[in-house]
Structures are given as C-alpha cells and as structure tokens.
Amino acid sequence: MQETDQSLQTLQDIKRMMERSSRFISLSGWSGISAGTCALIAAWVTSKRIDCWRIGDCLFPQLSGGGAADLKRDLFIIGGITFIAASVTAFIFTFVRSKKNGTPIWNLMVRRLMWSVMIPLLAGGCLLYRMIQLEQFELVAPGCLIIYGLALLNGSKYTLGEIRYLAIGQLILGIINLWMIGYGLHFWALGFGVLHIMYGIWMWFKYER
Amino acid sequence: MRNPIENLNKIFDSRIRLGVMSSLMVNESVSFNDLKQLLEVTDGNLASHLVNLEENGFIKVHKGFIGRKTNTTYSITKAGEKAFKEHVEALENMIKGVK
C-alpha cells in the first residue's frame, strides 16, 4: 500500500514538474481585471473626445474631415497611455503573484510566453499602422481585436490554457465587428474591457481564491 | 508472478534526476540555469546529477556562448525518452497492480 502511495506521489511530482517547466502559471486574474478596467476607462474617455453619442456616428467621417489631425493625435495619446497603464498594472499583479508562488518572474517560460505573444502583436501593429496611414480606418478596430486574439492564442501554449477562451472571444468579436463598421469603440470596450474583466474574475475564482 | 519493481529505473530514484528528465520531456532544450531555478538546487548538486544522466546516455549536452558567458543547454536522447516512459509505465502498473 505504501508503495502505491509512493508511486502516485512520484507521478504527481513528474506531472507538476512538466507543467512548471513548460508553462508560466503565475499569471494573475487581477491582471486581467486591471487591464480590462484601463480599457473601459479609455473607451469612456474616447467616447467623450469624439462625442459619438451625440453625433450618432462614431468616428470615421471625423477622421478625414477638418480637425482630423488633432483628433488622431488625441486618439494615439489615449491609446498609448491605455496600453502602458494596462501593461504596467497587469505586470504588477502577476509579479506579486509569482513572488508569492516562489516562481521567478523572468525565466524560460516567461521569455517564451513574451516572444510568442509579441511577434504576432508587432507584426499586426505594423499592419494597423499602415492601415491608418492609408486611411483605412474602418478596419482598425476589428483588426486590433483579431490580432490581439491571435497573439493570445499563440501565447496560450505557454501559460494557463484558459487564456485560449479569452483569445477566441476576442477573435469572435473582431470578426463580427468586420461587418459592423462604425461600432469599433463598442467592440473595443467589449473585447479589451469586458472580456478581460470576465476572464480575470474567472481565473481569480479558479486559482487564487 | 512478475515483480512490478523490476521495471523501475534505479537512475530515476533521485528526485532531482527525475525532475531533470520530466522537464526535458516537455522542452526541446533547457539551460543549466533554468534547470537550477526549476529544481531549486545548487550548482554542484545539479552538475553531478547531470553528469550521471549524461553518462547513462539519457541526455545530450550542448555547450554554447551568450557573449562571453558559457551557456550550457541540455536535451533528452531517444534512449532517455524510452527509459523515462518505461519508468512512468512501471509506476502506473504498480498503482494498478494493487487495486
């Protein structure tokens, strides 16, 4: 009987070791919640800036008409600040969690995770940048969601597998958005805001509570 | 009746050697420093276990450089993979056998 217990223990050790050495498991649910909150705040600020609720249409005529340069600059600033704020807060929560778990933050798995997410994100970023230069604004919002979804999907191999569902959610929203041009901001808020928060709460419930 | 323990590989008795093999099973290659972090062992301790595994032909060593610092990485051999799988199977059989 004792031998069986020992074998079972050993098998569990092997499984744990395989997981520990192939996935970064300290991603915190709070990171998702904080990133999502940043996105929702940004969506609100943006909607104020472009005043889309009053005008009705959310953006595209304004981006090529008069005052377009100012608007574009403001949107870039909002976008940049959001990206930095979301990344920094997400990093902090995950850093705290990995300290608690005793896993080093910058190891083999993190490096792999970073690369697998960053490469599609950077390539996609170039694509979006060119689209903006060529004034193809309609496809930028769905493009963001689809590129982010693909990047997450690529990264899901190296971290908690559930992130795949977040990725698929982003992809679905992005694809629907392709046929609902003009509602980009709504889809942004849903994808980057609501989905992140839902995912974060789910992960927190499952792993951290 | 067959003795279920006969298939257990003595080399994998050590938790550290077992840990090295487990992580090399799921990774193409892992560096010395990453193994050290994963297993939470000292340099000397890890090195002696790695030599043991290498002498048994279970792992391959690749010596390289990052800048001027040495970067040694390890990967599993066909023989190592086979031995590890048999070891896991033997463990599973022991659990089944008692049921």
PDB file of N, CA and C in Angstrom, chain B:
ATOM      1  N   MET B   1       4.694 -14.896 -10.693  1.00  0.00           N
ATOM      2  CA  MET B   1       4.225 -13.525 -10.876  1.00  0.00           C
ATOM      3  C   MET B   1       5.398 -12.567 -11.081  1.00  0.00           C
ATOM      4  N   ARG B   2       5.202 -11.591 -11.956  1.00  0.00           N
ATOM      5  CA  ARG B   2       6.287 -10.666 -12.246  1.00  0.00           C
ATOM      6  C   ARG B   2       6.449  -9.639 -11.131  1.00  0.00           C
ATOM      7  N   ASN B   3       7.649  -9.344 -10.885  1.00  0.00           N
ATOM      8  CA  ASN B   3       7.897  -8.316  -9.869  1.00  0.00           C
ATOM      9  C   ASN B   3       7.701  -6.935 -10.491  1.00  0.00           C
ATOM     10  N   PRO B   4       6.759  -6.179  -9.991  1.00  0.00           N
ATOM     11  CA  PRO B   4       6.465  -4.888 -10.638  1.00  0.00           C
ATOM     12  C   PRO B   4       7.597  -3.877 -10.506  1.00  0.00           C
ATOM     13  N   ILE B   5       8.466  -4.101  -9.526  1.00  0.00           N
ATOM     14  CA  ILE B   5       9.513  -3.103  -9.294  1.00  0.00           C
ATOM     15  C   ILE B   5      10.657  -3.237 -10.289  1.00  0.00           C
ATOM     16  N   GLU B   6      10.728  -4.391 -10.963  1.00  0.00           N
ATOM     17  CA  GLU B   6      11.897  -4.623 -11.820  1.00  0.00           C
ATOM     18  C   GLU B   6      12.000  -3.600 -12.957  1.00  0.00           C
ATOM     19  N   ASN B   7      10.847  -3.046 -13.352  1.00  0.00           N
ATOM     20  CA  ASN B   7      10.899  -2.072 -14.441  1.00  0.00           C
ATOM     21  C   ASN B   7      11.211  -0.660 -13.973  1.00  0.00           C
ATOM     22  N   LEU B   8      11.228  -0.463 -12.687  1.00  0.00           N
ATOM     23  CA  LEU B   8      11.562   0.869 -12.183  1.00  0.00           C
ATOM     24  C   LEU B   8      13.049   1.101 -12.386  1.00  0.00           C
ATOM     25  N   ASN B   9      13.360   2.235 -12.956  1.00  0.00           N
ATOM     26  CA  ASN B   9      14.747   2.535 -13.257  1.00  0.00           C
ATOM     27  C   ASN B   9      15.439   3.143 -12.038  1.00  0.00           C
ATOM     28  N   LYS B  10      16.512   2.484 -11.617  1.00  0.00           N
ATOM     29  CA  LYS B  10      17.237   2.948 -10.426  1.00  0.00           C
ATOM     30  C   LYS B  10      17.730   4.397 -10.578  1.00  0.00           C
ATOM     31  N   ILE B  11      18.087   4.706 -11.821  1.00  0.00           N
ATOM     32  CA  ILE B  11      18.647   6.041 -12.063  1.00  0.00           C
ATOM     33  C   ILE B  11      17.646   7.134 -11.703  1.00  0.00           C
ATOM     34  N   PHE B  12      16.350   6.804 -11.839  1.00  0.00           N
ATOM     35  CA  PHE B  12      15.336   7.819 -11.572  1.00  0.00           C
ATOM     36  C   PHE B  12      14.879   7.843 -10.113  1.00  0.00           C
ATOM     37  N   ASP B  13      15.578   7.129  -9.270  1.00  0.00           N
ATOM     38  CA  ASP B  13      15.247   7.175  -7.839  1.00  0.00           C
ATOM     39  C   ASP B  13      15.417   8.583  -7.282  1.00  0.00           C
ATOM     40  N   SER B  14      16.429   9.272  -7.799  1.00  0.00           N
ATOM     41  CA  SER B  14      16.696  10.617  -7.298  1.00  0.00           C
ATOM     42  C   SER B  14      15.640  11.584  -7.821  1.00  0.00           C
ATOM     43  N   ARG B  15      15.120  12.384  -6.920  1.00  0.00           N
ATOM     44  CA  ARG B  15      14.082  13.346  -7.313  1.00  0.00           C
ATOM     45  C   ARG B  15      14.630  14.389  -8.278  1.00  0.00           C
ATOM     46  N   ILE B  16      15.895  14.697  -8.120  1.00  0.00           N
ATOM     47  CA  ILE B  16      16.477  15.714  -8.994  1.00  0.00           C
ATOM     48  C   ILE B  16      16.632  15.176 -10.414  1.00  0.00           C
ATOM     49  N   ARG B  17      17.141  13.940 -10.513  1.00  0.00           N
ATOM     50  CA  ARG B  17      17.281  13.353 -11.851  1.00  0.00           C
ATOM     51  C   ARG B  17      15.914  13.179 -12.503  1.00  0.00           C
ATOM     52  N   LEU B  18      14.942  12.795 -11.691  1.00  0.00           N
ATOM     53  CA  LEU B  18      13.583  12.642 -12.216  1.00  0.00           C
ATOM     54  C   LEU B  18      13.038  13.996 -12.689  1.00  0.00           C
ATOM     55  N   GLY B  19      13.338  15.024 -11.911  1.00  0.00           N
ATOM     56  CA  GLY B  19      12.887  16.371 -12.272  1.00  0.00           C
ATOM     57  C   GLY B  19      13.511  16.841 -13.579  1.00  0.00           C
ATOM     58  N   VAL B  20      14.821  16.587 -13.721  1.00  0.00           N
ATOM     59  CA  VAL B  20      15.517  16.973 -14.958  1.00  0.00           C
ATOM     60  C   VAL B  20      14.851  16.278 -16.147  1.00  0.00           C
ATOM     61  N   MET B  21      14.630  14.979 -16.000  1.00  0.00           N
ATOM     62  CA  MET B  21      14.041  14.215 -17.101  1.00  0.00           C
ATOM     63  C   MET B  21      12.636  14.718 -17.423  1.00  0.00           C
ATOM     64  N   SER B  22      11.846  15.013 -16.384  1.00  0.00           N
ATOM     65  CA  SER B  22      10.473  15.485 -16.611  1.00  0.00           C
ATOM     66  C   SER B  22      10.471  16.764 -17.421  1.00  0.00           C
ATOM     67  N   SER B  23      11.357  17.687 -17.058  1.00  0.00           N
ATOM     68  CA  SER B  23      11.310  18.961 -17.769  1.00  0.00           C
ATOM     69  C   SER B  23      11.893  18.828 -19.176  1.00  0.00           C
ATOM     70  N   LEU B  24      12.860  17.907 -19.356  1.00  0.00           N
ATOM     71  CA  LEU B  24      13.401  17.731 -20.707  1.00  0.00           C
ATOM     72  C   LEU B  24      12.435  16.979 -21.612  1.00  0.00           C
ATOM     73  N   MET B  25      11.505  16.244 -21.017  1.00  0.00           N
ATOM     74  CA  MET B  25      10.497  15.550 -21.824  1.00  0.00           C
ATOM     75  C   MET B  25       9.587  16.544 -22.539  1.00  0.00           C
ATOM     76  N   VAL B  26       9.311  17.665 -21.895  1.00  0.00           N
ATOM     77  CA  VAL B  26       8.339  18.606 -22.465  1.00  0.00           C
ATOM     78  C   VAL B  26       9.002  19.844 -23.082  1.00  0.00           C
ATOM     79  N   ASN B  27      10.335  19.897 -23.032  1.00  0.00           N
ATOM     80  CA  ASN B  27      11.034  21.037 -23.646  1.00  0.00           C
ATOM     81  C   ASN B  27      12.116  20.531 -24.586  1.00  0.00           C
ATOM     82  N   GLU B  28      12.248  21.208 -25.714  1.00  0.00           N
ATOM     83  CA  GLU B  28      13.275  20.810 -26.666  1.00  0.00           C
ATOM     84  C   GLU B  28      14.651  20.847 -26.020  1.00  0.00           C
ATOM     85  N   SER B  29      14.944  21.981 -25.348  1.00  0.00           N
ATOM     86  CA  SER B  29      16.198  22.054 -24.605  1.00  0.00           C
ATOM     87  C   SER B  29      16.035  23.053 -23.470  1.00  0.00           C
ATOM     88  N   VAL B  30      16.767  22.803 -22.386  1.00  0.00           N
ATOM     89  CA  VAL B  30      16.689  23.684 -21.219  1.00  0.00           C
ATOM     90  C   VAL B  30      18.112  23.993 -20.770  1.00  0.00           C
ATOM     91  N   SER B  31      18.355  25.250 -20.394  1.00  0.00           N
ATOM     92  CA  SER B  31      19.714  25.614 -19.997  1.00  0.00           C
ATOM     93  C   SER B  31      19.985  25.202 -18.548  1.00  0.00           C
ATOM     94  N   PHE B  32      21.263  25.173 -18.212  1.00  0.00           N
ATOM     95  CA  PHE B  32      21.670  24.812 -16.852  1.00  0.00           C
ATOM     96  C   PHE B  32      21.002  25.721 -15.831  1.00  0.00           C
ATOM     97  N   ASN B  33      21.027  27.025 -16.111  1.00  0.00           N
ATOM     98  CA  ASN B  33      20.472  27.967 -15.141  1.00  0.00           C
ATOM     99  C   ASN B  33      18.965  27.815 -14.969  1.00  0.00           C
ATOM    100  N   ASP B  34      18.278  27.534 -16.071  1.00  0.00           N
ATOM    101  CA  ASP B  34      16.834  27.334 -15.962  1.00  0.00           C
ATOM    102  C   ASP B  34      16.511  26.072 -15.159  1.00  0.00           C
ATOM    103  N   LEU B  35      17.305  25.031 -15.386  1.00  0.00           N
ATOM    104  CA  LEU B  35      17.104  23.801 -14.605  1.00  0.00           C
ATOM    105  C   LEU B  35      17.335  24.069 -13.121  1.00  0.00           C
ATOM    106  N   LYS B  36      18.358  24.849 -12.865  1.00  0.00           N
ATOM    107  CA  LYS B  36      18.708  25.158 -11.470  1.00  0.00           C
ATOM    108  C   LYS B  36      17.546  25.882 -10.787  1.00  0.00           C
ATOM    109  N   GLN B  37      16.971  26.862 -11.505  1.00  0.00           N
ATOM    110  CA  GLN B  37      15.832  27.597 -10.953  1.00  0.00           C
ATOM    111  C   GLN B  37      14.619  26.697 -10.755  1.00  0.00           C
ATOM    112  N   LEU B  38      14.368  25.867 -11.760  1.00  0.00           N
ATOM    113  CA  LEU B  38      13.192  25.000 -11.702  1.00  0.00           C
ATOM    114  C   LEU B  38      13.262  24.023 -10.538  1.00  0.00           C
ATOM    115  N   LEU B  39      14.448  23.452 -10.344  1.00  0.00           N
ATOM    116  CA  LEU B  39      14.576  22.382  -9.359  1.00  0.00           C
ATOM    117  C   LEU B  39      15.009  22.897  -7.990  1.00  0.00           C
ATOM    118  N   GLU B  40      15.400  24.160  -7.953  1.00  0.00           N
ATOM    119  CA  GLU B  40      15.835  24.782  -6.706  1.00  0.00           C
ATOM    120  C   GLU B  40      16.957  23.981  -6.044  1.00  0.00           C
ATOM    121  N   VAL B  41      18.038  23.793  -6.803  1.00  0.00           N
ATOM    122  CA  VAL B  41      19.206  23.081  -6.275  1.00  0.00           C
ATOM    123  C   VAL B  41      20.463  23.912  -6.495  1.00  0.00           C
ATOM    124  N   THR B  42      21.548  23.489  -5.843  1.00  0.00           N
ATOM    125  CA  THR B  42      22.803  24.217  -6.009  1.00  0.00           C
ATOM    126  C   THR B  42      23.509  23.767  -7.286  1.00  0.00           C
ATOM    127  N   ASP B  43      24.458  24.586  -7.746  1.00  0.00           N
ATOM    128  CA  ASP B  43      25.214  24.279  -8.959  1.00  0.00           C
ATOM    129  C   ASP B  43      25.848  22.888  -8.914  1.00  0.00           C
ATOM    130  N   GLY B  44      26.593  22.649  -7.825  1.00  0.00           N
ATOM    131  CA  GLY B  44      27.361  21.411  -7.718  1.00  0.00           C
ATOM    132  C   GLY B  44      26.464  20.188  -7.724  1.00  0.00           C
ATOM    133  N   ASN B  45      25.386  20.304  -6.965  1.00  0.00           N
ATOM    134  CA  ASN B  45      24.443  19.203  -6.857  1.00  0.00           C
ATOM    135  C   ASN B  45      23.845  18.870  -8.221  1.00  0.00           C
ATOM    136  N   LEU B  46      23.368  19.899  -8.902  1.00  0.00           N
ATOM    137  CA  LEU B  46      22.751  19.694 -10.223  1.00  0.00           C
ATOM    138  C   LEU B  46      23.768  19.123 -11.201  1.00  0.00           C
ATOM    139  N   ALA B  47      24.974  19.680 -11.180  1.00  0.00           N
ATOM    140  CA  ALA B  47      26.003  19.252 -12.128  1.00  0.00           C
ATOM    141  C   ALA B  47      26.283  17.762 -11.996  1.00  0.00           C
ATOM    142  N   SER B  48      26.375  17.274 -10.756  1.00  0.00           N
ATOM    143  CA  SER B  48      26.715  15.861 -10.589  1.00  0.00           C
ATOM    144  C   SER B  48      25.583  14.962 -11.105  1.00  0.00           C
ATOM    145  N   HIS B  49      24.352  15.387 -10.881  1.00  0.00           N
ATOM    146  CA  HIS B  49      23.230  14.600 -11.403  1.00  0.00           C
ATOM    147  C   HIS B  49      23.201  14.616 -12.926  1.00  0.00           C
ATOM    148  N   LEU B  50      23.536  15.778 -13.509  1.00  0.00           N
ATOM    149  CA  LEU B  50      23.519  15.889 -14.968  1.00  0.00           C
ATOM    150  C   LEU B  50      24.599  15.001 -15.590  1.00  0.00           C
ATOM    151  N   VAL B  51      25.777  14.964 -14.931  1.00  0.00           N
ATOM    152  CA  VAL B  51      26.856  14.097 -15.422  1.00  0.00           C
ATOM    153  C   VAL B  51      26.392  12.647 -15.410  1.00  0.00           C
ATOM    154  N   ASN B  52      25.743  12.273 -14.320  1.00  0.00           N
ATOM    155  CA  ASN B  52      25.230  10.913 -14.187  1.00  0.00           C
ATOM    156  C   ASN B  52      24.276  10.574 -15.340  1.00  0.00           C
ATOM    157  N   LEU B  53      23.338  11.468 -15.610  1.00  0.00           N
ATOM    158  CA  LEU B  53      22.364  11.221 -16.685  1.00  0.00           C
ATOM    159  C   LEU B  53      23.048  11.168 -18.051  1.00  0.00           C
ATOM    160  N   GLU B  54      24.061  12.026 -18.202  1.00  0.00           N
ATOM    161  CA  GLU B  54      24.763  12.050 -19.477  1.00  0.00           C
ATOM    162  C   GLU B  54      25.543  10.756 -19.691  1.00  0.00           C
ATOM    163  N   GLU B  55      26.187  10.281 -18.628  1.00  0.00           N
ATOM    164  CA  GLU B  55      26.975   9.046 -18.733  1.00  0.00           C
ATOM    165  C   GLU B  55      26.083   7.857 -19.076  1.00  0.00           C
ATOM    166  N   ASN B  56      24.837   7.940 -18.629  1.00  0.00           N
ATOM    167  CA  ASN B  56      23.905   6.865 -18.955  1.00  0.00           C
ATOM    168  C   ASN B  56      23.293   7.020 -20.342  1.00  0.00           C
ATOM    169  N   GLY B  57      23.662   8.086 -21.014  1.00  0.00           N
ATOM    170  CA  GLY B  57      23.165   8.299 -22.375  1.00  0.00           C
ATOM    171  C   GLY B  57      21.729   8.782 -22.442  1.00  0.00           C
ATOM    172  N   PHE B  58      21.227   9.343 -21.340  1.00  0.00           N
ATOM    173  CA  PHE B  58      19.832   9.788 -21.329  1.00  0.00           C
ATOM    174  C   PHE B  58      19.662  11.238 -21.765  1.00  0.00           C
ATOM    175  N   ILE B  59      20.737  12.017 -21.609  1.00  0.00           N
ATOM    176  CA  ILE B  59      20.639  13.416 -22.044  1.00  0.00           C
ATOM    177  C   ILE B  59      21.869  13.802 -22.866  1.00  0.00           C
ATOM    178  N   LYS B  60      21.660  14.845 -23.690  1.00  0.00           N
ATOM    179  CA  LYS B  60      22.753  15.376 -24.508  1.00  0.00           C
ATOM    180  C   LYS B  60      23.122  16.765 -23.989  1.00  0.00           C
ATOM    181  N   VAL B  61      24.396  17.084 -24.038  1.00  0.00           N
ATOM    182  CA  VAL B  61      24.850  18.401 -23.589  1.00  0.00           C
ATOM    183  C   VAL B  61      25.260  19.234 -24.795  1.00  0.00           C
ATOM    184  N   HIS B  62      24.813  20.474 -24.821  1.00  0.00           N
ATOM    185  CA  HIS B  62      25.269  21.387 -25.871  1.00  0.00           C
ATOM    186  C   HIS B  62      25.927  22.571 -25.198  1.00  0.00           C
ATOM    187  N   LYS B  63      27.195  22.779 -25.522  1.00  0.00           N
ATOM    188  CA  LYS B  63      27.877  23.923 -24.917  1.00  0.00           C
ATOM    189  C   LYS B  63      27.895  25.073 -25.905  1.00  0.00           C
ATOM    190  N   GLY B  64      27.453  26.227 -25.442  1.00  0.00           N
ATOM    191  CA  GLY B  64      27.447  27.387 -26.314  1.00  0.00           C
ATOM    192  C   GLY B  64      27.828  28.623 -25.530  1.00  0.00           C
ATOM    193  N   PHE B  65      27.788  29.753 -26.200  1.00  0.00           N
ATOM    194  CA  PHE B  65      28.128  31.007 -25.534  1.00  0.00           C
ATOM    195  C   PHE B  65      27.040  32.028 -25.760  1.00  0.00           C
ATOM    196  N   ILE B  66      26.759  32.827 -24.727  1.00  0.00           N
ATOM    197  CA  ILE B  66      25.994  34.053 -24.925  1.00  0.00           C
ATOM    198  C   ILE B  66      26.961  35.166 -24.582  1.00  0.00           C
ATOM    199  N   GLY B  67      27.463  35.873 -25.597  1.00  0.00           N
ATOM    200  CA  GLY B  67      28.536  36.819 -25.366  1.00  0.00           C
ATOM    201  C   GLY B  67      29.759  36.040 -24.925  1.00  0.00           C
ATOM    202  N   ARG B  68      30.282  36.366 -23.739  1.00  0.00           N
ATOM    203  CA  ARG B  68      31.456  35.637 -23.251  1.00  0.00           C
ATOM    204  C   ARG B  68      31.093  34.618 -22.192  1.00  0.00           C
ATOM    205  N   LYS B  69      29.812  34.629 -21.800  1.00  0.00           N
ATOM    206  CA  LYS B  69      29.404  33.668 -20.768  1.00  0.00           C
ATOM    207  C   LYS B  69      29.018  32.340 -21.409  1.00  0.00           C
ATOM    208  N   THR B  70      29.420  31.267 -20.730  1.00  0.00           N
ATOM    209  CA  THR B  70      29.040  29.963 -21.275  1.00  0.00           C
ATOM    210  C   THR B  70      27.552  29.751 -21.073  1.00  0.00           C
ATOM    211  N   ASN B  71      26.936  29.106 -22.028  1.00  0.00           N
ATOM    212  CA  ASN B  71      25.526  28.765 -21.906  1.00  0.00           C
ATOM    213  C   ASN B  71      25.385  27.296 -22.271  1.00  0.00           C
ATOM    214  N   THR B  72      25.222  26.460 -21.262  1.00  0.00           N
ATOM    215  CA  THR B  72      25.121  25.035 -21.491  1.00  0.00           C
ATOM    216  C   THR B  72      23.656  24.639 -21.489  1.00  0.00           C
ATOM    217  N   THR B  73      23.233  23.982 -22.539  1.00  0.00           N
ATOM    218  CA  THR B  73      21.850  23.513 -22.561  1.00  0.00           C
ATOM    219  C   THR B  73      21.813  21.991 -22.666  1.00  0.00           C
ATOM    220  N   TYR B  74      20.694  21.447 -22.249  1.00  0.00           N
ATOM    221  CA  TYR B  74      20.544  20.002 -22.214  1.00  0.00           C
ATOM    222  C   TYR B  74      19.292  19.596 -22.966  1.00  0.00           C
ATOM    223  N   SER B  75      19.351  18.456 -23.625  1.00  0.00           N
ATOM    224  CA  SER B  75      18.135  17.916 -24.227  1.00  0.00           C
ATOM    225  C   SER B  75      18.134  16.397 -24.035  1.00  0.00           C
ATOM    226  N   ILE B  76      16.960  15.825 -24.226  1.00  0.00           N
ATOM    227  CA  ILE B  76      16.819  14.401 -23.940  1.00  0.00           C
ATOM    228  C   ILE B  76      17.206  13.576 -25.166  1.00  0.00           C
ATOM    229  N   THR B  77      17.731  12.374 -24.958  1.00  0.00           N
ATOM    230  CA  THR B  77      18.064  11.485 -26.087  1.00  0.00           C
ATOM    231  C   THR B  77      16.915  10.497 -26.290  1.00  0.00           C
ATOM    232  N   LYS B  78      16.959   9.801 -27.403  1.00  0.00           N
ATOM    233  CA  LYS B  78      15.953   8.764 -27.678  1.00  0.00           C
ATOM    234  C   LYS B  78      15.937   7.736 -26.547  1.00  0.00           C
ATOM    235  N   ALA B  79      17.139   7.329 -26.142  1.00  0.00           N
ATOM    236  CA  ALA B  79      17.252   6.324 -25.079  1.00  0.00           C
ATOM    237  C   ALA B  79      16.653   6.862 -23.781  1.00  0.00           C
ATOM    238  N   GLY B  80      16.923   8.135 -23.513  1.00  0.00           N
ATOM    239  CA  GLY B  80      16.392   8.746 -22.300  1.00  0.00           C
ATOM    240  C   GLY B  80      14.881   8.795 -22.315  1.00  0.00           C
ATOM    241  N   GLU B  81      14.340   9.139 -23.476  1.00  0.00           N
ATOM    242  CA  GLU B  81      12.887   9.200 -23.613  1.00  0.00           C
ATOM    243  C   GLU B  81      12.269   7.831 -23.336  1.00  0.00           C
ATOM    244  N   LYS B  82      12.901   6.822 -23.920  1.00  0.00           N
ATOM    245  CA  LYS B  82      12.382   5.461 -23.768  1.00  0.00           C
ATOM    246  C   LYS B  82      12.438   5.032 -22.306  1.00  0.00           C
ATOM    247  N   ALA B  83      13.582   5.265 -21.680  1.00  0.00           N
ATOM    248  CA  ALA B  83      13.752   4.865 -20.281  1.00  0.00           C
ATOM    249  C   ALA B  83      12.747   5.584 -19.388  1.00  0.00           C
ATOM    250  N   PHE B  84      12.536   6.851 -19.668  1.00  0.00           N
ATOM    251  CA  PHE B  84      11.617   7.634 -18.843  1.00  0.00           C
ATOM    252  C   PHE B  84      10.188   7.118 -18.992  1.00  0.00           C
ATOM    253  N   LYS B  85       9.801   6.835 -20.249  1.00  0.00           N
ATOM    254  CA  LYS B  85       8.438   6.330 -20.480  1.00  0.00           C
ATOM    255  C   LYS B  85       8.226   4.997 -19.768  1.00  0.00           C
ATOM    256  N   GLU B  86       9.248   4.136 -19.826  1.00  0.00           N
ATOM    257  CA  GLU B  86       9.129   2.834 -19.175  1.00  0.00           C
ATOM    258  C   GLU B  86       8.999   3.006 -17.665  1.00  0.00           C
ATOM    259  N   HIS B  87       9.739   3.972 -17.143  1.00  0.00           N
ATOM    260  CA  HIS B  87       9.689   4.233 -15.707  1.00  0.00           C
ATOM    261  C   HIS B  87       8.287   4.680 -15.296  1.00  0.00           C
ATOM    262  N   VAL B  88       7.712   5.593 -16.070  1.00  0.00           N
ATOM    263  CA  VAL B  88       6.356   6.078 -15.758  1.00  0.00           C
ATOM    264  C   VAL B  88       5.349   4.940 -15.864  1.00  0.00           C
ATOM    265  N   GLU B  89       5.536   4.106 -16.890  1.00  0.00           N
ATOM    266  CA  GLU B  89       4.639   2.971 -17.065  1.00  0.00           C
ATOM    267  C   GLU B  89       4.720   2.020 -15.873  1.00  0.00           C
ATOM    268  N   ALA B  90       5.948   1.779 -15.421  1.00  0.00           N
ATOM    269  CA  ALA B  90       6.145   0.888 -14.272  1.00  0.00           C
ATOM    270  C   ALA B  90       5.452   1.451 -13.045  1.00  0.00           C
ATOM    271  N   LEU B  91       5.554   2.765 -12.872  1.00  0.00           N
ATOM    272  CA  LEU B  91       4.886   3.406 -11.729  1.00  0.00           C
ATOM    273  C   LEU B  91       3.375   3.218 -11.831  1.00  0.00           C
ATOM    274  N   GLU B  92       2.863   3.415 -13.047  1.00  0.00           N
ATOM    275  CA  GLU B  92       1.420   3.260 -13.253  1.00  0.00           C
ATOM    276  C   GLU B  92       0.985   1.826 -12.966  1.00  0.00           C
ATOM    277  N   ASN B  93       1.794   0.871 -13.428  1.00  0.00           N
ATOM    278  CA  ASN B  93       1.449  -0.531 -13.208  1.00  0.00           C
ATOM    279  C   ASN B  93       1.428  -0.887 -11.735  1.00  0.00           C
ATOM    280  N   MET B  94       2.330  -0.278 -10.991  1.00  0.00           N
ATOM    281  CA  MET B  94       2.355  -0.563  -9.552  1.00  0.00           C
ATOM    282  C   MET B  94       1.062  -0.115  -8.901  1.00  0.00           C
ATOM    283  N   ILE B  95       0.557   1.026  -9.347  1.00  0.00           N
ATOM    284  CA  ILE B  95      -0.694   1.524  -8.768  1.00  0.00           C
ATOM    285  C   ILE B  95      -1.855   0.622  -9.165  1.00  0.00           C
ATOM    286  N   LYS B  96      -1.866   0.242 -10.442  1.00  0.00           N
ATOM    287  CA  LYS B  96      -2.950  -0.626 -10.927  1.00  0.00           C
ATOM    288  C   LYS B  96      -2.884  -1.989 -10.260  1.00  0.00           C
ATOM    289  N   GLY B  97      -1.652  -2.497 -10.098  1.00  0.00           N
ATOM    290  CA  GLY B  97      -1.453  -3.843  -9.573  1.00  0.00           C
ATOM    291  C   GLY B  97      -2.063  -4.061  -8.209  1.00  0.00           C
ATOM    292  N   VAL B  98      -2.068  -3.028  -7.394  1.00  0.00           N
ATOM    293  CA  VAL B  98      -2.519  -3.200  -6.020  1.00  0.00           C
ATOM    294  C   VAL B  98      -4.035  -3.131  -5.921  1.00  0.00           C
ATOM    295  N   LYS B  99      -4.622  -2.434  -6.869  1.00  0.00           N
ATOM    296  CA  LYS B  99      -6.082  -2.257  -6.837  1.00  0.00           C
ATOM    297  C   LYS B  99      -6.837  -3.581  -6.872  1.00  0.00           C
TER     298      LYS B  99
END
